[in-house]
């Protein structure tokens, strides 16, 4: 039941990405290599390559995946990782396989499942035998497993140590084997503790280092291990976790200078890992706490790293803040009731000292026997005088009183919205959607000019933080272009300055575009990143179509341009406005600039309009099957209504010009007659 996986988890939403570089200190994410899923795919692969959805879709529901370790056999990558079981809520060890350098992964199943929590599956080879040493601190012991049928069958070889060690690894150095791990079972120990043992064999027996514990310091120091140690240029490096701000905030790299039975010394070295500026919309925008790097036979280095979009304990933190906001609203309602006279008694009158009504014999006996009761009743009595005191102090029928009531009401509304947002609003991340277990990225293209610079700044600031945006291309048609530094962007921005102010520039063939997927989006359209991500997923299912958010219906006999209401009235559409649409840049742009499309481009230049209509006719002319796909956005704002700089501001004139374009394009490229696709035809109901 894969739908049970990927539930919100207080430990986070960890996922796993692949990185490549010429050294362990120059790692770049897989998307920078422009690696394709296969020869027919119309998009490059992007991180994360393995998520809870990858595991869940394979038959073992998972809330998250983390702690990745690579085992390389020739050209085949095996990845061992922790997967949190959605039923038992404990960690198991999953394994996946890749035969294309990490571009795609086949989920092989669960390699190890015990009655206790497992994580950190450190896998290594010794004398031709493959061993697995996962963390099993919940059991109170460190276990070593030996493979019997790689990679899914393992048996317990021995208990290495009867200590609840966390995140341990074994490394050979200077003729001896060294075991690094942390024990947090003692009172006062934190993620700032590290211990070392040594032996002549990785199978033991193990003796403690003379200086144990090596560290027992701040959580941010990086004492807790964060992956496999590695050698580079003859030096040994250890990876540690910085748990200062939150658990697993980042990894830190330490160069081991001295490792002997009597001494240990390491110094931190720079780790030039570029953190995402997309915040929670990036899969590793909040933290990354584990790295395994290895050198391939080609000399290239490959690394696997986990990442999370939310801090540790985020769901509990949000729930507590939401409950606190609701409690504050309840207090404000009570206070407002007191001021308006709706609440006269805060506590029952028979609890008050001056109450003269009848009391039960039990209550009277309790009052006589308990000295504390009389003091308590006096407090209650004074408390019940509060309503009249407040009404005399803040008079609702005065200007000051009305101001106070208005302020209380506004504060109550704000706290109510805050409470609902924290409890039901989620983590604040608008995540990408995977297709067949894969993620990708697209180029966002917009066309503008100097009179709309304020639009552009808002546009870039918002959309650059959408999860799958790789780059923003600004087609600058007129005026002095801005500097890239003037734009607050989380991704690279490229400004392409055009010599001629033409709408045809929108679809100009551009060899510098690094993705096949391009989202053509007018700079005056604002919509949630989640709608953008849904549209991108749908385009990856149908890369031969125009996939967008504004449907139109062109009646083959009527040939008059109308808005979305006309399409809704006819219960179907056959055009998608390319002012907010995904398309294959190589196919669409080459088709638009073909010799066949030249008469159409001349019409576009004549009317300074209709470039999107022309693109739809070109698609329809090239295929007899469905050429457009609609995705309904949750909401969309047209900011051009706030400005006079818009060619469609006068709707009547705009529609009249487009109707003329329809007639001309129908003569050039054929009628749209017989083409109509219904709304609400998709199972996901994204086109309702």
XYZ file of C-alpha atoms in Angstrom:
688
model
C 0.000 0.000 0.000
C 2.327 2.758 -1.236
C -0.227 5.478 -0.475
C 0.556 4.980 3.230
C 4.090 6.228 2.677
C 5.468 9.773 2.751
C 3.383 10.823 5.736
C 4.383 13.951 7.628
C 7.053 12.877 10.093
C 8.480 14.725 13.069
C 11.959 13.496 12.074
C 11.730 15.224 8.706
C 11.246 14.526 5.007
C 14.744 13.323 4.113
C 15.627 12.437 0.506
C 18.832 11.424 -1.305
C 20.745 13.148 -4.116
C 23.730 12.261 -6.304
C 26.712 14.561 -6.925
C 29.750 14.439 -9.215
C 33.077 16.263 -9.285
C 36.754 16.056 -10.100
C 37.467 15.940 -6.363
C 35.460 15.435 -3.166
C 35.713 19.191 -2.685
C 34.172 20.143 -6.031
C 30.939 18.163 -5.994
C 28.054 19.424 -8.114
C 24.490 18.033 -8.223
C 23.563 15.596 -10.966
C 21.482 18.220 -12.786
C 24.621 20.190 -13.653
C 25.877 17.238 -15.723
C 22.712 17.398 -17.882
C 22.351 13.639 -17.544
C 19.325 12.263 -19.368
C 17.044 9.555 -18.056
C 17.258 7.788 -21.409
C 17.745 8.692 -25.060
C 14.068 9.420 -25.647
C 13.536 11.555 -22.539
C 12.854 15.226 -23.049
C 14.340 16.400 -19.785
C 17.511 15.914 -17.723
C 17.503 14.193 -14.330
C 17.633 16.340 -11.195
C 18.050 15.628 -7.493
C 16.697 14.093 -5.365
C 17.066 10.736 -7.105
C 15.566 8.670 -4.262
C 12.708 9.780 -2.014
C 10.105 8.224 0.245
C 7.923 8.013 -2.883
C 10.597 5.916 -4.626
C 10.551 3.404 -1.800
C 6.785 3.494 -1.296
C 5.999 2.988 -4.982
C 8.236 -0.081 -4.887
C 6.096 -1.733 -2.253
C 7.567 -0.812 1.109
C 5.886 2.381 2.400
C 8.407 4.871 3.720
C 8.179 8.235 5.446
C 11.700 9.257 4.467
C 15.051 7.945 3.215
C 18.421 9.009 4.643
C 22.003 7.965 5.535
C 23.062 6.798 2.023
C 26.143 4.609 1.502
C 27.422 3.590 -1.945
C 28.873 0.230 -2.876
C 30.353 0.309 -6.402
C 30.840 -2.855 -8.467
C 32.364 -1.932 -11.820
C 29.863 0.352 -13.526
C 27.017 -0.584 -11.201
C 26.080 1.524 -8.168
C 24.380 -0.056 -5.165
C 22.938 2.335 -2.632
C 22.196 1.273 0.946
C 20.103 3.675 2.991
C 17.798 4.053 5.966
C 14.093 4.007 5.169
C 11.593 4.764 7.918
C 8.831 2.173 7.788
C 5.397 3.838 7.726
C 3.842 0.959 9.696
C 6.379 0.197 12.406
C 7.786 3.775 12.450
C 11.294 2.380 12.786
C 14.235 2.413 10.411
C 15.002 -0.456 8.020
C 17.853 -0.758 5.527
C 16.769 -0.396 1.907
C 18.888 -0.968 -1.197
C 18.677 0.399 -4.754
C 20.667 -0.241 -7.928
C 21.751 2.033 -10.778
C 23.427 1.052 -14.038
C 23.560 4.592 -15.497
C 25.715 6.488 -12.966
C 22.829 7.363 -10.696
C 20.450 8.784 -13.287
C 17.851 6.094 -12.560
C 17.509 3.712 -9.632
C 15.833 0.350 -9.350
C 14.516 -0.244 -5.853
C 15.574 -3.796 -4.951
C 13.853 -4.010 -1.569
C 14.686 -4.188 2.118
C 18.142 -5.557 2.803
C 17.807 -5.675 6.587
C 14.789 -5.539 8.887
C 15.175 -6.186 12.598
C 12.854 -5.757 15.555
C 14.724 -2.586 16.461
C 15.581 0.645 14.673
C 18.327 0.472 12.031
C 20.101 3.312 10.234
C 23.526 4.423 8.977
C 24.216 1.239 6.891
C 28.012 1.412 6.664
C 28.945 -1.175 4.020
C 32.535 -2.239 3.297
C 34.672 -5.036 1.840
C 37.227 -7.068 3.814
C 39.196 -9.972 2.320
C 36.684 -10.377 -0.505
C 33.704 -10.476 1.866
C 31.064 -7.732 2.029
C 30.013 -6.562 5.489
C 27.265 -4.271 6.709
C 27.488 -2.423 10.025
C 24.262 -0.472 10.630
C 23.484 1.593 13.669
C 21.487 -0.520 16.135
C 21.816 1.592 19.276
C 18.210 0.833 20.233
C 19.342 -2.766 20.731
C 22.241 -1.543 22.872
C 24.843 -3.279 20.714
C 26.879 -2.713 17.544
C 26.183 -5.554 15.096
C 28.204 -6.667 12.070
C 26.398 -8.524 9.252
C 27.928 -10.627 6.491
C 26.327 -10.943 3.063
C 25.056 -14.342 1.964
C 23.377 -13.259 -1.292
C 24.284 -9.721 -2.334
C 22.648 -7.313 -1.879
C 19.473 -8.486 -0.109
C 20.504 -11.413 2.102
C 22.587 -10.829 5.243
C 23.283 -12.782 8.394
C 24.638 -11.650 11.737
C 28.364 -12.275 11.822
C 29.095 -11.006 15.333
C 28.360 -8.406 17.953
C 31.294 -6.028 17.628
C 30.658 -4.186 20.858
C 28.018 -4.255 23.586
C 27.614 -0.483 23.505
C 24.789 1.563 21.919
C 27.072 3.283 19.418
C 25.600 5.782 16.970
C 26.748 6.414 13.379
C 29.865 4.236 13.459
C 32.385 3.389 10.770
C 35.588 1.332 10.456
C 38.660 2.590 8.614
C 42.124 1.078 8.091
C 45.008 3.471 8.707
C 48.722 2.864 9.216
C 48.338 -0.907 9.468
C 45.523 -0.875 12.049
C 41.750 -0.649 11.989
C 39.925 2.170 13.728
C 36.324 2.269 14.852
C 34.751 5.725 15.248
C 31.384 6.124 16.956
C 29.328 8.055 19.462
C 27.535 6.884 22.588
C 24.689 9.001 23.908
C 23.358 6.675 26.594
C 25.141 8.401 29.477
C 23.566 11.351 31.252
C 24.530 14.680 29.737
C 25.909 13.307 26.451
C 24.924 15.070 23.230
C 25.698 15.024 19.519
C 29.033 16.563 20.462
C 30.554 13.262 21.616
C 33.023 11.053 19.697
C 34.967 7.941 20.731
C 37.581 5.777 18.973
C 38.671 2.137 19.313
C 41.435 0.252 17.503
C 42.154 -3.344 16.454
C 44.324 -5.401 14.128
C 41.174 -6.582 12.297
C 37.802 -5.010 11.493
C 36.288 -8.056 13.157
C 37.844 -7.110 16.510
C 38.536 -7.396 19.375
C 38.523 -3.625 19.979
C 40.461 -1.580 22.506
C 39.504 1.973 23.526
C 41.636 4.917 22.552
C 43.672 6.430 25.346
C 41.942 9.817 24.989
C 38.335 8.587 24.919
C 36.074 10.414 24.634
C 37.924 12.262 21.906
C 35.219 14.939 21.993
C 32.450 15.777 24.396
C 31.608 19.280 23.306
C 28.991 21.426 21.594
C 26.546 19.849 19.137
C 27.667 22.242 16.418
C 31.281 21.070 16.589
C 30.836 18.170 14.155
C 31.849 15.365 16.509
C 29.057 13.015 15.443
C 29.960 11.157 12.237
C 28.180 12.199 9.047
C 29.260 9.574 6.532
C 32.144 7.488 5.251
C 35.689 8.874 5.757
C 37.688 9.305 2.555
C 41.269 9.724 1.361
C 42.316 12.449 -1.016
C 45.852 13.393 -2.063
C 47.241 11.063 0.584
C 45.246 12.598 3.437
C 42.471 11.072 5.529
C 39.275 13.083 6.053
C 36.410 12.557 8.472
C 32.874 13.844 7.884
C 31.008 15.217 10.888
C 27.535 16.587 11.567
C 26.849 20.117 12.706
C 23.749 19.771 14.905
C 23.831 23.290 16.337
C 20.731 24.980 14.867
C 18.799 21.743 14.410
C 19.669 18.063 14.227
C 21.740 17.394 11.106
C 21.945 21.005 9.976
C 25.019 20.482 7.746
C 28.152 18.369 7.287
C 31.653 19.523 8.115
C 34.919 18.054 6.817
C 37.938 17.392 9.057
C 41.453 16.498 7.951
C 42.937 13.849 10.244
C 46.496 14.921 11.079
C 47.300 12.440 13.872
C 45.692 9.045 14.465
C 47.562 6.728 16.811
C 46.835 4.670 19.893
C 47.765 7.546 22.167
C 46.789 10.648 20.231
C 44.238 12.031 17.806
C 44.208 15.367 16.046
C 42.082 16.759 13.236
C 41.503 20.196 11.763
C 38.474 21.441 9.878
C 38.910 22.195 6.191
C 36.570 24.209 3.937
C 33.773 22.282 2.266
C 32.635 24.456 -0.666
C 29.127 23.023 -0.873
C 26.684 25.518 -2.331
C 23.528 25.539 -0.247
C 20.215 26.170 -1.974
C 18.698 29.618 -1.595
C 15.226 28.304 -2.381
C 14.578 27.550 1.279
C 11.959 24.921 1.971
C 11.117 24.545 -1.710
C 14.507 22.884 -2.228
C 14.792 19.217 -1.282
C 17.848 20.002 0.897
C 17.000 23.615 1.661
C 16.842 23.232 5.459
C 19.613 20.731 6.240
C 21.908 17.968 4.959
C 23.671 15.668 7.414
C 25.260 12.709 5.612
C 27.785 12.363 2.762
C 29.492 9.371 1.189
C 32.082 10.125 -1.519
C 34.087 7.616 -3.546
C 36.436 7.816 -6.503
C 35.457 5.907 -9.643
C 37.848 4.070 -11.956
C 37.600 6.993 -14.380
C 39.103 9.253 -11.728
C 35.845 11.136 -11.271
C 34.355 11.381 -7.763
C 30.762 10.498 -6.975
C 28.952 11.446 -3.810
C 25.563 10.656 -2.310
C 24.063 13.050 0.201
C 20.771 13.256 2.039
C 18.824 16.451 2.541
C 15.653 17.742 4.120
C 13.351 20.679 3.471
C 12.236 21.115 7.110
C 14.110 21.315 10.447
C 13.935 18.565 13.052
C 10.667 18.506 14.990
C 9.020 20.906 12.557
C 5.581 19.265 12.636
C 5.431 19.251 16.451
C 6.715 22.826 16.557
C 4.008 23.949 14.135
C 1.295 22.076 16.067
C 2.312 23.646 19.380
C 2.388 27.131 17.860
C -1.008 26.515 16.302
C -2.486 25.341 19.615
C -0.968 28.346 21.379
C -2.589 30.651 18.815
C -5.969 28.954 19.279
C -5.636 29.254 23.058
C -4.808 32.959 22.684
C -7.895 33.423 20.506
C -10.013 31.743 23.200
C -8.607 34.162 25.761
C -9.361 37.131 23.504
C -12.940 35.918 22.977
C -13.410 35.704 26.735
C -11.900 39.153 27.190
C -14.113 40.581 24.434
C -17.160 38.992 26.053
C -16.283 40.617 29.358
C -15.963 44.074 27.764
C -19.259 43.741 25.876
C -21.120 42.461 28.937
C -21.776 39.022 27.487
C -19.619 37.444 30.187
C -20.426 38.431 33.785
C -19.141 35.486 35.804
C -15.684 34.127 35.107
C -16.117 31.315 37.654
C -19.280 29.905 39.348
C -20.723 32.182 42.061
C -20.921 29.379 44.620
C -17.108 29.341 44.616
C -17.042 32.930 45.873
C -16.671 34.029 49.479
C -19.647 36.412 49.297
C -22.036 33.866 47.835
C -25.155 33.634 49.999
C -26.910 30.800 48.214
C -27.346 27.242 49.468
C -24.254 25.039 49.538
C -23.961 21.299 49.876
C -23.056 19.735 53.198
C -19.977 18.201 51.626
C -18.741 21.603 50.433
C -19.382 23.206 53.837
C -17.493 20.399 55.598
C -14.599 20.740 53.162
C -14.427 24.500 53.770
C -14.327 24.080 57.539
C -11.644 21.390 57.415
C -9.428 23.114 54.885
C -7.756 26.452 55.662
C -6.635 26.765 52.042
C -10.253 26.778 50.819
C -11.075 30.128 52.386
C -8.080 31.783 50.722
C -9.003 30.185 47.428
C -12.584 31.435 47.673
C -11.376 34.977 48.365
C -9.221 34.834 45.206
C -12.185 33.572 43.179
C -14.387 36.282 44.590
C -11.939 38.997 43.523
C -11.574 37.385 40.122
C -15.311 37.581 39.567
C -15.172 41.340 40.066
C -12.939 41.672 36.984
C -15.782 42.062 34.413
C -17.283 45.107 36.059
C -13.804 46.596 36.631
C -12.795 46.165 32.988
C -16.065 47.645 31.723
C -15.547 50.692 33.943
C -11.956 51.060 32.719
C -12.595 50.458 29.001
C -16.002 51.799 28.043
C -17.196 50.212 24.758
C -19.401 53.202 23.855
C -16.434 55.610 23.764
C -13.930 56.166 20.940
C -11.129 54.653 23.028
C -13.312 51.664 23.887
C -14.258 51.065 20.252
C -10.596 51.299 19.283
C -9.696 48.665 21.855
C -12.506 46.382 20.665
C -11.375 46.803 17.030
C -7.787 46.019 17.986
C -8.878 42.908 19.897
C -10.987 41.742 16.958
C -8.141 42.273 14.468
C -5.704 40.477 16.756
C -8.162 37.598 17.110
C -8.508 37.251 13.338
C -4.730 37.317 12.903
C -4.222 34.693 15.616
C -6.991 32.531 14.128
C -5.342 32.613 10.710
C -1.969 31.878 12.317
C -3.390 28.922 14.224
C -5.057 27.430 11.152
C -1.876 27.949 9.096
C 0.370 26.254 11.648
C -1.981 23.311 12.275
C -3.305 22.687 8.763
C -1.023 24.698 6.500
C 1.832 22.216 6.271
C 5.556 22.894 6.354
C 5.419 25.883 4.043
C 7.218 24.008 1.269
C 5.811 23.761 -2.253
C 7.448 20.545 -3.397
C 8.133 19.215 -6.896
C 6.204 16.269 -8.271
C 8.049 13.194 -9.484
C 7.179 11.320 -12.665
C 8.102 7.633 -12.702
C 10.300 8.233 -9.667
C 12.269 11.013 -11.342
C 12.623 14.750 -10.829
C 13.812 17.318 -13.340
C 14.152 21.051 -13.920
C 12.968 23.583 -16.470
C 13.915 27.008 -17.779
C 11.519 29.847 -16.986
C 11.270 32.297 -19.882
C 9.561 35.667 -19.755
C 9.489 38.584 -22.172
C 9.335 42.187 -20.970
C 10.671 45.720 -21.377
C 11.629 48.779 -19.311
C 8.103 49.976 -18.475
C 7.449 46.686 -16.627
C 10.603 46.473 -14.549
C 8.670 46.465 -11.269
C 6.714 43.441 -12.571
C 9.927 41.668 -13.427
C 11.471 42.146 -9.984
C 8.413 40.672 -8.276
C 8.240 37.886 -10.876
C 11.862 36.794 -10.429
C 11.751 37.006 -6.646
C 8.748 34.666 -6.538
C 9.337 32.102 -9.290
C 13.073 31.658 -8.765
C 12.200 29.917 -5.492
C 9.990 27.292 -7.122
C 11.612 23.895 -6.659
C 12.158 22.866 -10.296
C 13.258 26.175 -11.816
C 16.825 25.820 -13.103
C 17.303 29.207 -14.738
C 15.305 32.323 -15.613
C 15.688 33.750 -19.107
C 14.483 37.326 -19.546
C 13.867 38.324 -23.157
C 14.357 42.108 -23.085
C 12.498 43.732 -25.968
C 12.853 47.466 -25.418
C 14.704 50.000 -23.300
C 17.737 49.795 -21.053
C 17.897 46.348 -19.410
C 18.456 45.997 -15.658
C 21.549 44.481 -14.124
C 21.224 40.886 -13.008
C 22.306 42.040 -9.552
C 19.173 44.215 -9.411
C 17.023 41.069 -9.360
C 16.579 39.057 -6.169
C 16.837 35.538 -7.570
C 17.540 32.118 -6.083
C 18.654 30.764 -9.485
C 20.831 32.103 -12.310
C 19.187 34.853 -14.402
C 20.147 35.565 -18.013
C 18.942 38.681 -19.813
C 18.808 38.360 -23.593
C 18.601 41.819 -25.148
C 16.806 41.916 -28.506
C 17.509 44.364 -31.328
C 13.901 44.465 -32.503
C 10.793 44.822 -30.327
C 8.878 41.795 -31.593
C 6.633 39.259 -29.901
C 8.266 36.625 -32.088
C 11.341 36.961 -29.876
C 9.516 34.932 -27.250
C 10.094 31.735 -29.222
C 13.536 32.457 -30.638
C 15.811 29.405 -30.858
C 18.366 29.789 -28.066
C 21.231 27.246 -27.862
C 22.102 28.503 -24.370
C 18.895 27.078 -22.918
C 20.040 24.011 -20.977
C 16.702 22.204 -20.631
C 14.202 20.898 -23.124
C 11.370 22.018 -20.862
C 10.605 25.734 -20.986
C 7.839 27.467 -19.090
C 6.756 30.490 -21.104
C 5.220 32.788 -18.506
C 4.145 36.395 -18.847
C 5.760 38.615 -16.254
C 2.353 39.853 -15.062
C 1.029 36.431 -14.027
C 1.498 35.350 -10.424
C 0.483 31.863 -9.293
C 1.646 29.406 -6.588
C 4.767 27.348 -7.143
C 2.664 24.265 -6.501
C 0.580 24.943 -9.628
C 3.763 25.428 -11.622
C 5.112 22.103 -10.350
C 1.880 20.299 -11.220
C 2.024 21.682 -14.731
C 5.641 20.571 -15.081
C 4.812 17.026 -14.000
C 1.978 16.874 -16.530
C 4.242 18.145 -19.320
C 6.760 15.399 -18.547
C 3.974 12.913 -19.169
C 3.207 14.580 -22.520
C 6.321 16.425 -23.734
C 4.871 16.568 -27.260
C 2.070 18.905 -26.116
C 1.611 22.463 -24.934
C 0.679 22.198 -21.252
C -0.653 25.322 -19.634
C -3.064 27.164 -17.389
C -5.274 29.312 -19.671
C -7.596 27.336 -21.990
C -9.400 28.732 -25.010
C -11.861 27.246 -27.474
C -11.763 28.220 -31.150
C -14.907 27.242 -33.025
C -13.864 26.216 -36.517
C -16.885 27.897 -38.120
C -17.223 30.933 -35.847
C -13.571 32.048 -35.798
C -14.079 34.685 -33.130
C -11.674 34.875 -30.227
C -13.249 34.502 -26.769
C -12.102 34.092 -23.188
C -12.192 31.075 -20.900
C -15.926 31.504 -20.244
C -16.651 30.515 -23.827
C -14.536 27.374 -23.435
C -16.364 26.514 -20.220
C -19.720 27.106 -21.903
C -18.759 24.678 -24.663
C -17.295 22.258 -22.089
C -14.015 21.930 -23.919
C -10.886 23.595 -25.261
C -8.460 23.269 -28.175
C -5.930 26.002 -27.430
C -3.640 26.856 -24.487
C -2.295 30.375 -24.171
C 1.488 30.228 -24.244
C 1.715 33.168 -21.851
C 1.603 30.468 -19.167
C 2.543 27.139 -20.697
C 5.190 24.416 -20.805
C 6.623 23.231 -24.109
C 9.610 21.474 -25.602
C 11.896 24.356 -26.533
C 13.738 22.441 -29.226
C 10.584 21.263 -30.974
C 8.390 24.323 -30.420
C 10.973 27.003 -31.160
C 12.287 25.311 -34.306
C 8.713 24.833 -35.503
C 7.926 28.495 -34.862
C 10.972 29.703 -36.811
C 10.505 27.320 -39.705
C 9.930 28.575 -43.238
C 6.346 27.339 -43.036
C 5.676 29.654 -40.074
C 7.137 32.768 -41.736
C 3.765 34.136 -42.970
C 2.379 33.674 -39.460
C 5.298 35.530 -37.889
C 4.657 38.423 -40.272
C 1.064 38.579 -39.011
C 2.354 38.665 -35.427
C 4.641 41.585 -36.241
C 1.870 43.417 -38.119
C -0.572 43.304 -35.211
C 1.974 43.065 -32.373
C -0.214 40.248 -31.055
C -1.230 36.599 -31.571
C 2.165 34.854 -31.175
C 0.543 32.344 -28.792
C -2.311 31.695 -31.225
C 0.216 31.026 -33.993
C 2.083 28.492 -31.826
C -1.164 26.586 -31.212
C -1.937 26.459 -34.930
C 1.574 25.196 -35.662
C 1.181 22.409 -33.102
C -2.245 21.483 -34.459
C -0.916 21.518 -38.009
C 1.909 19.135 -37.079
C -0.218 16.462 -35.378
C -3.630 14.855 -35.683
C -3.643 13.787 -32.030
C -4.120 15.912 -28.925
C -1.695 18.812 -28.858
C -2.659 20.777 -25.740
C -3.259 19.944 -22.081
C -4.897 22.106 -19.425
C -4.038 22.395 -15.744
C -6.279 24.520 -13.550
C -4.346 26.764 -11.147
C -5.544 27.164 -7.577
C -5.333 30.908 -8.082
C -3.658 33.354 -10.422
C -3.275 37.129 -10.277
C -2.866 39.311 -13.350
C -0.708 42.194 -12.151
C -1.065 43.987 -15.496
C -4.365 45.308 -14.144
C -2.255 47.471 -11.846
C -0.334 48.986 -14.750
C -1.040 50.700 -18.043
C 1.745 48.724 -19.756
C -0.242 45.841 -21.248
C -1.232 45.140 -24.848
C -4.441 43.367 -23.720
C -5.663 46.156 -21.436
C -8.467 47.110 -23.886
C -10.233 43.746 -24.102
C -12.519 44.622 -27.024
C -9.654 45.769 -29.250
C -7.483 42.853 -28.114
C -10.177 40.275 -28.953
C -10.930 41.928 -32.312
C -7.263 41.665 -33.361
C -7.100 38.046 -32.265
C -10.219 37.176 -34.194
C -8.543 38.564 -37.297
C -5.476 36.425 -36.509
C -7.677 33.334 -36.221
C -9.053 33.870 -39.701
C -5.633 34.443 -41.213
C -4.016 31.453 -39.446
C -6.922 29.201 -40.434
C -6.294 30.071 -44.063
C -2.560 29.438 -43.661
C -2.491 26.292 -41.481
C -5.944 24.770 -41.563
C -9.026 24.917 -39.403
C -9.360 23.884 -35.750
C -12.681 22.249 -36.648
C -13.179 18.898 -34.954
C -10.614 19.560 -32.231
C -12.071 19.811 -28.742
C -10.976 18.189 -25.539
C -13.199 18.129 -22.482
C -12.460 19.518 -19.081
C -12.338 17.098 -16.151
C -10.992 14.250 -18.254
C -7.912 13.510 -16.145
C -7.958 11.060 -13.253
C -6.024 13.451 -11.019
C -8.777 16.065 -11.626
C -6.193 18.800 -12.143
C -8.247 20.056 -15.098
C -11.589 20.464 -13.360
